[in-house]
Short mmCIF file of C-alpha atoms and ligand atoms in Angstrom, two decimals:
data_model
loop_
_atom_site.label_atom_id
_atom_site.label_comp_id
_atom_site.label_asym_id
_atom_site.label_seq_id
_atom_site.Cartn_x
_atom_site.Cartn_y
_atom_site.Cartn_z
CA MET M 1 0.00 0.00 0.00
CA ALA M 2 1.39 3.43 -0.94
CA ARG M 3 1.75 5.64 2.12
CA PRO M 4 2.02 9.37 2.71
CA ALA M 5 5.11 10.30 4.71
CA LYS M 6 7.09 13.31 5.77
CA ALA M 7 10.66 13.22 4.48
CA VAL M 8 13.83 15.33 4.72
CA ILE M 9 14.88 16.31 1.23
CA CYS M 10 17.74 18.04 -0.49
CA ARG M 11 15.93 19.97 -3.21
CA GLU M 12 18.79 22.20 -4.29
CA LEU M 13 22.52 22.04 -3.60
CA ASN M 14 23.89 24.50 -1.04
CA LYS M 15 20.41 25.24 0.32
CA PRO M 16 18.98 24.11 3.67
CA VAL M 17 17.15 20.79 3.66
CA VAL M 18 13.36 20.89 3.44
CA VAL M 19 10.66 18.72 4.99
CA GLU M 20 7.97 17.63 2.54
CA GLU M 21 5.00 15.34 2.40
CA ILE M 22 5.83 12.53 -0.05
CA THR M 23 4.36 9.20 -1.17
CA VAL M 24 6.21 5.96 -0.59
CA ASP M 25 5.14 3.04 -2.80
CA SER M 26 4.83 -0.58 -1.78
CA PRO M 27 7.87 -2.81 -2.11
CA LYS M 28 8.46 -4.64 -5.37
CA ARG M 29 10.27 -7.98 -5.64
CA GLY M 30 13.27 -8.13 -3.28
CA GLU M 31 12.25 -4.97 -1.42
CA VAL M 32 10.82 -4.06 1.95
CA MET M 33 8.86 -1.13 3.35
CA VAL M 34 9.99 0.07 6.75
CA LYS M 35 8.18 2.36 9.18
CA MET M 36 11.15 4.33 10.46
CA THR M 37 11.68 4.93 14.17
CA ALA M 38 14.78 7.13 14.21
CA CYS M 39 17.47 8.40 11.88
CA GLY M 40 20.86 9.86 12.81
CA VAL M 41 22.11 12.97 11.04
CA CYS M 42 25.52 12.11 9.60
CA HIS M 43 28.01 14.47 8.02
CA SER M 44 27.61 12.46 4.81
CA ASP M 45 23.97 13.64 4.62
CA LEU M 46 25.20 17.21 4.88
CA SER M 47 27.86 16.41 2.27
CA ALA M 48 25.10 15.34 -0.14
CA THR M 49 23.53 18.80 0.23
CA ASN M 50 26.71 20.61 -0.80
CA GLY M 51 28.07 18.43 -3.57
CA THR M 52 30.87 16.82 -1.55
CA ILE M 53 29.04 13.54 -2.04
CA ALA M 54 27.69 13.92 -5.56
CA LEU M 55 24.20 12.46 -5.66
CA PRO M 56 21.66 14.30 -7.79
CA PRO M 57 18.83 16.22 -6.08
CA PRO M 58 15.97 15.99 -5.38
CA LEU M 59 17.19 13.46 -2.84
CA ILE M 60 15.62 12.03 0.30
CA LEU M 61 18.43 12.05 2.83
CA GLY M 62 19.25 9.58 5.59
CA HIS M 63 21.28 6.37 5.79
CA GLU M 64 21.58 5.71 9.55
CA ALA M 65 18.18 4.59 10.71
CA SER M 66 16.11 1.97 12.43
CA GLY M 67 12.52 0.90 12.12
CA VAL M 68 10.00 -1.88 11.80
CA VAL M 69 9.29 -3.79 8.59
CA ILE M 70 5.63 -3.37 7.63
CA GLU M 71 5.50 -4.91 4.16
CA VAL M 72 7.74 -7.21 2.14
CA GLY M 73 7.88 -7.74 -1.61
CA ASP M 74 7.92 -11.08 -3.44
CA GLY M 75 10.93 -13.26 -2.84
CA VAL M 76 11.93 -11.64 0.46
CA THR M 77 12.85 -14.24 3.05
CA ALA M 78 15.52 -12.48 5.15
CA VAL M 79 12.95 -10.36 7.01
CA ALA M 80 9.20 -10.36 7.63
CA ALA M 81 6.60 -7.80 8.69
CA GLY M 82 7.15 -6.92 12.34
CA ASP M 83 10.91 -7.42 12.27
CA HIS M 84 13.11 -4.68 13.69
CA VAL M 85 15.78 -3.53 11.26
CA VAL M 86 18.66 -1.09 10.90
CA SER M 87 19.41 0.41 7.48
CA SER M 88 22.65 -0.36 5.69
CA PHE M 89 23.87 2.14 3.10
CA ILE M 90 25.70 -0.36 0.94
CA TYR M 91 23.87 -2.56 -1.47
CA MET M 92 25.52 -5.99 -1.60
CA CYS M 93 24.73 -8.41 -4.41
CA GLY M 94 26.15 -11.39 -2.53
CA LYS M 95 27.56 -12.87 -5.73
CA CYS M 96 30.33 -10.66 -7.12
CA ARG M 97 34.00 -11.27 -6.48
CA PHE M 98 34.10 -8.91 -3.50
CA CYS M 99 30.86 -10.10 -1.88
CA SER M 100 32.16 -13.65 -2.28
CA MET M 101 35.35 -12.65 -0.50
CA GLY M 102 33.36 -11.27 2.43
CA ARG M 103 34.03 -7.65 1.40
CA PRO M 104 30.53 -6.35 0.58
CA VAL M 105 31.55 -2.69 0.98
CA LEU M 106 33.41 -3.19 -2.30
CA CYS M 107 30.42 -4.84 -4.05
CA LEU M 108 30.56 -4.31 -7.81
CA GLU M 109 26.79 -3.84 -8.05
CA GLN M 110 26.56 -1.03 -5.48
CA HIS M 111 26.23 1.73 -8.05
CA LYS M 112 22.98 0.16 -9.24
CA ALA M 113 21.25 0.92 -5.94
CA LEU M 114 22.63 4.38 -5.27
CA VAL M 115 19.54 6.60 -5.57
CA THR M 116 16.82 3.96 -6.09
CA PRO M 117 16.28 0.39 -4.96
CA LEU M 118 18.27 -2.09 -7.10
CA GLU M 119 15.47 -2.48 -9.65
CA GLY M 120 16.29 1.05 -10.84
CA THR M 121 13.00 2.91 -10.53
CA PRO M 122 12.05 5.09 -7.54
CA ARG M 123 9.41 4.16 -4.94
CA THR M 124 9.20 7.74 -3.77
CA LYS M 125 7.49 10.73 -5.28
CA ASP M 126 6.66 14.26 -4.22
CA LYS M 127 3.26 15.94 -4.04
CA ALA M 128 3.38 16.76 -7.75
CA GLY M 129 4.04 13.10 -8.53
CA LYS M 130 7.68 13.72 -9.50
CA PRO M 131 10.22 11.00 -8.57
CA LEU M 132 12.59 11.51 -5.62
CA GLY M 133 15.97 9.83 -5.25
CA ILE M 134 17.11 8.11 -2.05
CA PHE M 135 20.54 8.68 -0.47
CA SER M 136 22.78 5.64 -1.01
CA GLY M 137 19.87 3.24 -1.56
CA CYS M 138 18.32 4.31 1.77
CA GLY M 139 16.54 7.68 1.99
CA VAL M 140 15.55 6.74 5.50
CA MET M 141 15.20 10.26 6.92
CA ALA M 142 11.48 9.80 6.34
CA GLU M 143 8.53 8.30 8.14
CA TYR M 144 8.44 5.39 5.67
CA ALA M 145 11.03 4.00 3.27
CA THR M 146 10.98 1.27 0.64
CA VAL M 147 14.43 -0.16 0.02
CA SER M 148 16.11 -3.31 -1.30
CA VAL M 149 16.15 -6.03 1.35
CA GLU M 150 19.95 -5.99 1.12
CA ASN M 151 19.83 -2.47 2.56
CA VAL M 152 18.38 -3.61 5.88
CA VAL M 153 19.70 -5.83 8.66
CA LYS M 154 17.38 -7.57 11.11
CA ILE M 155 18.19 -6.91 14.77
CA ASP M 156 17.14 -8.28 18.14
CA PRO M 157 13.72 -6.76 19.00
CA LEU M 158 14.81 -6.34 22.62
CA ILE M 159 17.31 -3.65 21.63
CA PRO M 160 15.96 -0.09 21.87
CA LEU M 161 15.38 1.03 18.29
CA GLU M 162 16.30 4.69 18.76
CA SER M 163 19.92 4.18 19.65
CA ALA M 164 20.25 1.10 17.40
CA ALA M 165 19.90 3.49 14.44
CA LEU M 166 23.45 4.72 15.01
CA VAL M 167 24.82 1.28 14.17
CA GLY M 168 23.66 2.02 10.60
CA CYS M 169 26.60 4.39 10.11
CA ALA M 170 28.55 6.22 12.84
CA VAL M 171 29.19 3.23 15.11
CA THR M 172 29.97 0.67 12.43
CA THR M 173 32.07 3.18 10.46
CA GLY M 174 34.14 4.35 13.44
CA VAL M 175 34.46 1.13 15.44
CA GLY M 176 34.77 -0.90 12.23
CA ALA M 177 37.66 1.27 11.00
CA VAL M 178 39.50 0.32 14.19
CA PHE M 179 38.46 -3.36 14.41
CA ASN M 180 38.20 -4.40 10.78
CA THR M 181 40.23 -1.99 8.66
CA ALA M 182 43.20 -1.19 10.89
CA LYS M 183 42.95 -4.12 13.32
CA VAL M 184 44.29 -2.04 16.21
CA GLU M 185 45.99 -4.23 18.80
CA PRO M 186 46.15 -3.86 22.60
CA GLY M 187 48.74 -1.38 23.81
CA ALA M 188 48.67 0.70 20.63
CA ILE M 189 48.91 4.49 20.50
CA VAL M 190 46.01 5.87 18.47
CA ALA M 191 45.25 9.38 17.22
CA VAL M 192 41.80 10.36 15.98
CA PHE M 193 41.27 13.51 13.92
CA GLY M 194 37.70 14.78 14.28
CA CYS M 195 35.41 13.93 17.21
CA GLY M 196 32.00 13.83 15.54
CA GLY M 197 29.76 10.78 15.42
CA VAL M 198 32.32 8.82 13.44
CA GLY M 199 35.47 9.95 15.28
CA LEU M 200 33.96 9.34 18.73
CA ASN M 201 33.28 5.79 17.63
CA ALA M 202 36.82 5.35 16.38
CA ILE M 203 37.84 6.51 19.86
CA GLN M 204 35.57 4.09 21.69
CA GLY M 205 36.57 1.33 19.25
CA ALA M 206 40.22 1.96 20.09
CA ALA M 207 39.40 1.86 23.81
CA ILE M 208 37.57 -1.47 23.41
CA ALA M 209 40.50 -2.81 21.37
CA GLY M 210 42.77 -2.05 24.33
CA ALA M 211 44.73 0.88 22.94
CA GLU M 212 46.95 2.34 25.63
CA ARG M 213 46.89 5.95 24.54
CA ILE M 214 44.11 7.56 22.52
CA ILE M 215 44.69 11.12 21.43
CA ALA M 216 41.60 13.01 20.29
CA ILE M 217 41.99 16.03 17.99
CA ASP M 218 39.29 18.57 17.16
CA THR M 219 38.90 22.29 16.57
CA ILE M 220 36.07 22.50 19.13
CA ALA M 221 36.94 22.20 22.82
CA ALA M 222 33.53 20.76 23.75
CA LYS M 223 34.16 17.88 21.31
CA LEU M 224 37.33 17.03 23.17
CA GLU M 225 35.37 16.81 26.41
CA MET M 226 32.99 14.38 24.70
CA ALA M 227 36.00 12.44 23.41
CA LYS M 228 37.21 11.85 26.97
CA LYS M 229 33.86 10.24 27.82
CA PHE M 230 34.36 7.79 24.95
CA GLY M 231 37.87 6.80 26.02
CA ALA M 232 40.32 9.45 24.83
CA THR M 233 43.28 9.57 27.19
CA GLU M 234 44.64 12.85 25.82
CA THR M 235 43.31 15.69 23.70
CA LEU M 236 44.69 18.21 21.26
CA LEU M 237 42.79 21.35 20.36
CA ALA M 238 43.65 21.97 16.69
CA LYS M 239 44.37 25.62 15.99
CA GLU M 240 44.58 27.30 12.60
CA GLY M 241 48.07 26.96 11.13
CA GLU M 242 49.31 24.53 13.78
CA ASP M 243 51.33 21.50 12.67
CA ILE M 244 49.32 18.71 14.33
CA ALA M 245 51.56 15.97 12.96
CA LYS M 246 54.56 17.55 14.64
CA ALA M 247 52.65 17.99 17.89
CA LEU M 248 51.59 14.32 17.81
CA LYS M 249 55.12 13.14 17.11
CA LYS M 250 56.34 15.14 20.07
CA MET M 251 53.58 13.93 22.40
CA THR M 252 54.22 10.29 21.57
CA GLY M 253 57.96 10.25 21.05
CA GLY M 254 57.87 9.30 17.37
CA GLY M 255 54.22 9.25 16.40
CA PRO M 256 51.10 7.18 17.03
CA ASP M 257 50.83 3.61 15.71
CA TYR M 258 47.53 4.51 14.08
CA ALA M 259 45.91 7.75 12.99
CA PHE M 260 42.29 7.92 11.87
CA GLU M 261 41.19 10.88 9.76
CA CYS M 262 37.48 11.30 10.57
CA VAL M 263 36.89 14.79 9.16
CA GLY M 264 37.12 14.63 5.36
CA ASN M 265 39.99 17.00 4.64
CA GLY M 266 42.99 16.52 2.36
CA ALA M 267 45.36 18.47 4.64
CA LEU M 268 44.35 16.30 7.60
CA ALA M 269 44.90 13.12 5.58
CA GLU M 270 48.43 14.40 4.97
CA ALA M 271 48.86 15.24 8.67
CA ALA M 272 47.59 11.79 9.70
CA TYR M 273 50.07 10.09 7.40
CA ARG M 274 52.95 12.31 8.45
CA ALA M 275 52.15 11.86 12.15
CA ILE M 276 52.31 8.07 12.32
CA ARG M 277 55.46 6.34 13.50
CA ARG M 278 57.65 4.02 11.44
CA GLY M 279 55.54 1.03 10.47
CA GLY M 280 52.38 2.94 11.41
CA LYS M 281 49.03 3.07 9.65
CA ALA M 282 46.99 6.13 8.67
CA VAL M 283 43.36 5.36 7.94
CA ILE M 284 41.20 7.77 5.95
CA VAL M 285 37.57 7.61 7.04
CA GLY M 286 36.38 11.17 6.34
CA VAL M 287 35.01 11.88 2.87
CA ALA M 288 36.74 14.90 1.33
CA ARG M 289 35.39 16.93 -1.58
CA PRO M 290 36.13 15.35 -4.97
CA THR M 291 38.26 18.39 -5.82
CA GLU M 292 40.56 17.86 -2.83
CA SER M 293 43.84 16.03 -3.00
CA THR M 294 46.57 15.22 -0.57
CA SER M 295 50.27 14.50 -0.75
CA PHE M 296 52.81 12.33 0.99
CA LYS M 297 56.44 11.53 0.46
CA PRO M 298 56.55 8.11 -1.21
CA MET M 299 60.07 7.71 0.13
CA THR M 300 58.73 7.56 3.68
CA MET M 301 56.45 4.75 2.66
CA VAL M 302 59.50 2.72 1.68
CA PHE M 303 62.04 3.52 4.37
CA GLU M 304 59.50 3.82 7.18
CA GLU M 305 57.10 1.15 5.93
CA LYS M 306 54.11 3.37 6.54
CA THR M 307 50.62 2.45 5.37
CA LEU M 308 47.93 4.80 4.08
CA GLN M 309 44.59 3.08 3.89
CA GLY M 310 40.95 3.96 3.24
CA SER M 311 38.04 2.63 5.26
CA TYR M 312 34.52 2.50 3.84
CA PHE M 313 31.70 1.74 6.30
CA GLY M 314 34.26 0.28 8.70
CA SER M 315 35.09 -2.48 6.17
CA CYS M 316 32.02 -4.14 7.63
CA VAL M 317 29.86 -7.08 6.78
CA PRO M 318 26.55 -5.55 7.90
CA ARG M 319 24.83 -8.81 8.88
CA ILE M 320 27.80 -9.71 11.07
CA ASP M 321 28.99 -6.35 12.34
CA PHE M 322 25.63 -4.73 13.20
CA PRO M 323 24.69 -7.50 15.67
CA ARG M 324 28.28 -7.47 16.94
CA MET M 325 28.13 -3.73 17.71
CA LEU M 326 24.73 -4.14 19.37
CA GLN M 327 26.03 -7.01 21.49
CA LEU M 328 28.95 -4.88 22.63
CA SER M 329 26.43 -2.22 23.61
CA MET M 330 24.20 -4.69 25.47
CA ALA M 331 27.29 -5.94 27.30
CA GLY M 332 27.99 -2.37 28.45
CA LYS M 333 31.24 -2.16 26.49
CA LEU M 334 30.09 0.18 23.75
CA LYS M 335 28.31 3.46 24.43
CA LEU M 336 25.33 3.84 22.13
CA ASP M 337 22.66 5.94 23.80
CA GLU M 338 25.37 8.30 25.10
CA LEU M 339 26.15 9.23 21.48
CA ILE M 340 22.77 10.90 21.10
CA THR M 341 23.15 14.42 22.43
CA ARG M 342 19.90 15.74 20.97
CA ARG M 343 16.69 14.35 19.55
CA TYR M 344 14.75 16.28 16.90
CA SER M 345 11.29 15.99 15.40
CA ILE M 346 11.25 15.71 11.62
CA GLU M 347 10.05 19.32 11.36
CA GLU M 348 13.25 20.31 13.17
CA ALA M 349 15.47 18.67 10.52
CA PRO M 350 16.87 22.01 9.21
CA GLN M 351 17.97 22.80 12.79
CA ALA M 352 19.50 19.33 13.13
CA PHE M 353 21.60 19.96 10.01
CA ALA M 354 22.63 23.42 11.23
CA ASP M 355 23.67 21.89 14.57
CA LEU M 356 25.72 19.23 12.77
CA GLU M 357 27.48 21.89 10.75
CA SER M 358 28.33 23.94 13.82
CA GLY M 359 29.52 20.85 15.70
CA LYS M 360 26.96 20.96 18.54
CA ASN M 361 26.22 17.25 18.85
CA ALA M 362 28.01 13.95 19.24
CA ARG M 363 25.08 12.73 17.16
CA GLY M 364 21.74 14.41 16.54
CA VAL M 365 18.91 11.98 15.86
CA ILE M 366 15.56 12.58 14.21
CA VAL M 367 12.84 10.61 15.95
CA PHE M 368 9.68 9.92 13.95
N1 NAD Q 1 34.19 6.14 5.50
C1 NAD Q 1 32.89 6.04 5.62
O1 NAD Q 1 32.29 5.02 5.30
C2 NAD Q 1 32.12 7.17 6.22
C3 NAD Q 1 30.88 6.94 6.82
C4 NAD Q 1 30.24 8.00 7.46
C5 NAD Q 1 30.78 9.26 7.45
N2 NAD Q 1 31.96 9.45 6.81
C6 NAD Q 1 32.61 10.75 6.79
O2 NAD Q 1 33.29 10.91 8.01
C7 NAD Q 1 33.43 12.31 8.30
C8 NAD Q 1 32.94 12.59 9.70
O3 NAD Q 1 31.56 12.36 9.80
P1 NAD Q 1 30.77 12.76 11.13
O4 NAD Q 1 29.34 12.42 10.89
O5 NAD Q 1 31.47 12.24 12.31
O6 NAD Q 1 30.95 14.35 11.07
P2 NAD Q 1 30.80 15.45 12.23
O7 NAD Q 1 30.51 16.72 11.54
O8 NAD Q 1 29.86 14.96 13.28
O9 NAD Q 1 32.25 15.48 12.88
C9 NAD Q 1 33.37 16.07 12.28
C10 NAD Q 1 34.25 16.59 13.39
O10 NAD Q 1 35.47 17.07 12.81
C11 NAD Q 1 35.83 18.27 13.49
N3 NAD Q 1 36.75 19.03 12.65
C12 NAD Q 1 36.44 19.84 11.61
N4 NAD Q 1 37.56 20.36 11.08
C13 NAD Q 1 38.61 19.86 11.80
C14 NAD Q 1 40.01 20.02 11.75
N5 NAD Q 1 40.58 20.81 10.84
N6 NAD Q 1 40.78 19.38 12.64
C15 NAD Q 1 40.20 18.57 13.59
N7 NAD Q 1 38.88 18.38 13.68
C16 NAD Q 1 38.08 19.01 12.80
C17 NAD Q 1 34.50 18.94 13.76
O11 NAD Q 1 34.61 19.92 14.80
C18 NAD Q 1 33.63 17.76 14.16
O12 NAD Q 1 33.67 17.50 15.54
C19 NAD Q 1 32.66 13.03 7.21
O13 NAD Q 1 33.55 13.37 6.17
C20 NAD Q 1 31.71 11.95 6.70
O14 NAD Q 1 31.26 12.18 5.38
C21 NAD Q 1 32.64 8.44 6.22
ZN1 ZN Q 2 27.02 8.26 7.60
ZN1 ZN Q 3 28.57 -7.86 -4.76
#
């Protein structure tokens, strides 16, 4: 059954998001309709509104959400009506070389479900009947969403849905970068650039992994206070023109073992790489503008055996890592609810985006 729903939309690049009444169609084969409970506001949503992440407007935002399945299309067996799910912003075909290797974030079919479900036509239209795209196969910043079944993961119904939403991006991206991409070992020295939703999770991931020193870096002092709550042992307030890499080298006597760039900035990628010690690993998690580039001295890569690596969605396997993150939270090891520093109604979405941009929240969450 087609349903009316309020949704947060990017109508025009470099303009504030708008909240509109839309229609969400029933799921087709291999799809599900979800009544959304909550959706986190991630910097990547903001990046879609300013062209950093180039997805064509009009676009329903949102890729970090939870909800309850209310309708399933033909052929769907992984979930049923009534199941609690968290959205996953990567489509995974399950058959390509990378899916077969257990690396679904590299799935070769992903581009086919970027602004629509896999089938290629939209399930969402505006009041005038015009089609609306969905962010990264999700578009879950809406009261209802119809997505490919591969874009949802079933979770334990005993887990509170509101905070579970954050596993759909920030938690899995940040903790996964530490666990899966970098494989941080106990006793390591870790630096994290940027203490937003993603960076705070890299920090708590490093703490869970047993890192000995965790140095949080941000331009906002309040973010550094939050970082301490998530396990940072030291903080560095980044000031304009300051050489952070040099400061980190000095603080650690040679550089951290790992540095995670969780901002999306070419200069910081360079600083992260330069900061790490001999044999260290710099992991780029932040998504920089397509026009940005970075530089490093290839010689250092040879003589110092440094690694520069990217991390997409925490190199996760959603059906394995989402439950794993939630179990860590249930066991009291991973802070989930503490990440939510403000809840917004859907009408307040423009404020939620403004607050993200000014760095007010650990994570702001829209509750439907
Ligand atoms: N790799 C992935 O799969 C993936 C997934 C989600 C988000 N991201 C990206 O990760 C980045 C962070 O996302 P988020 O939601 O945590 O964003 P956020 O806006 O919540 O946090 C960014 C933080 O960086 C800080 N910051 C800004 N400039 C800085 C600087 N020069 N030095 C130090 N700190 C600085 C801000 O004050 C803020 O606290 C974004 O680029 C986002 O697109 C990547
Ligand atoms: Zn995100
Ligand atoms: Zn695949």
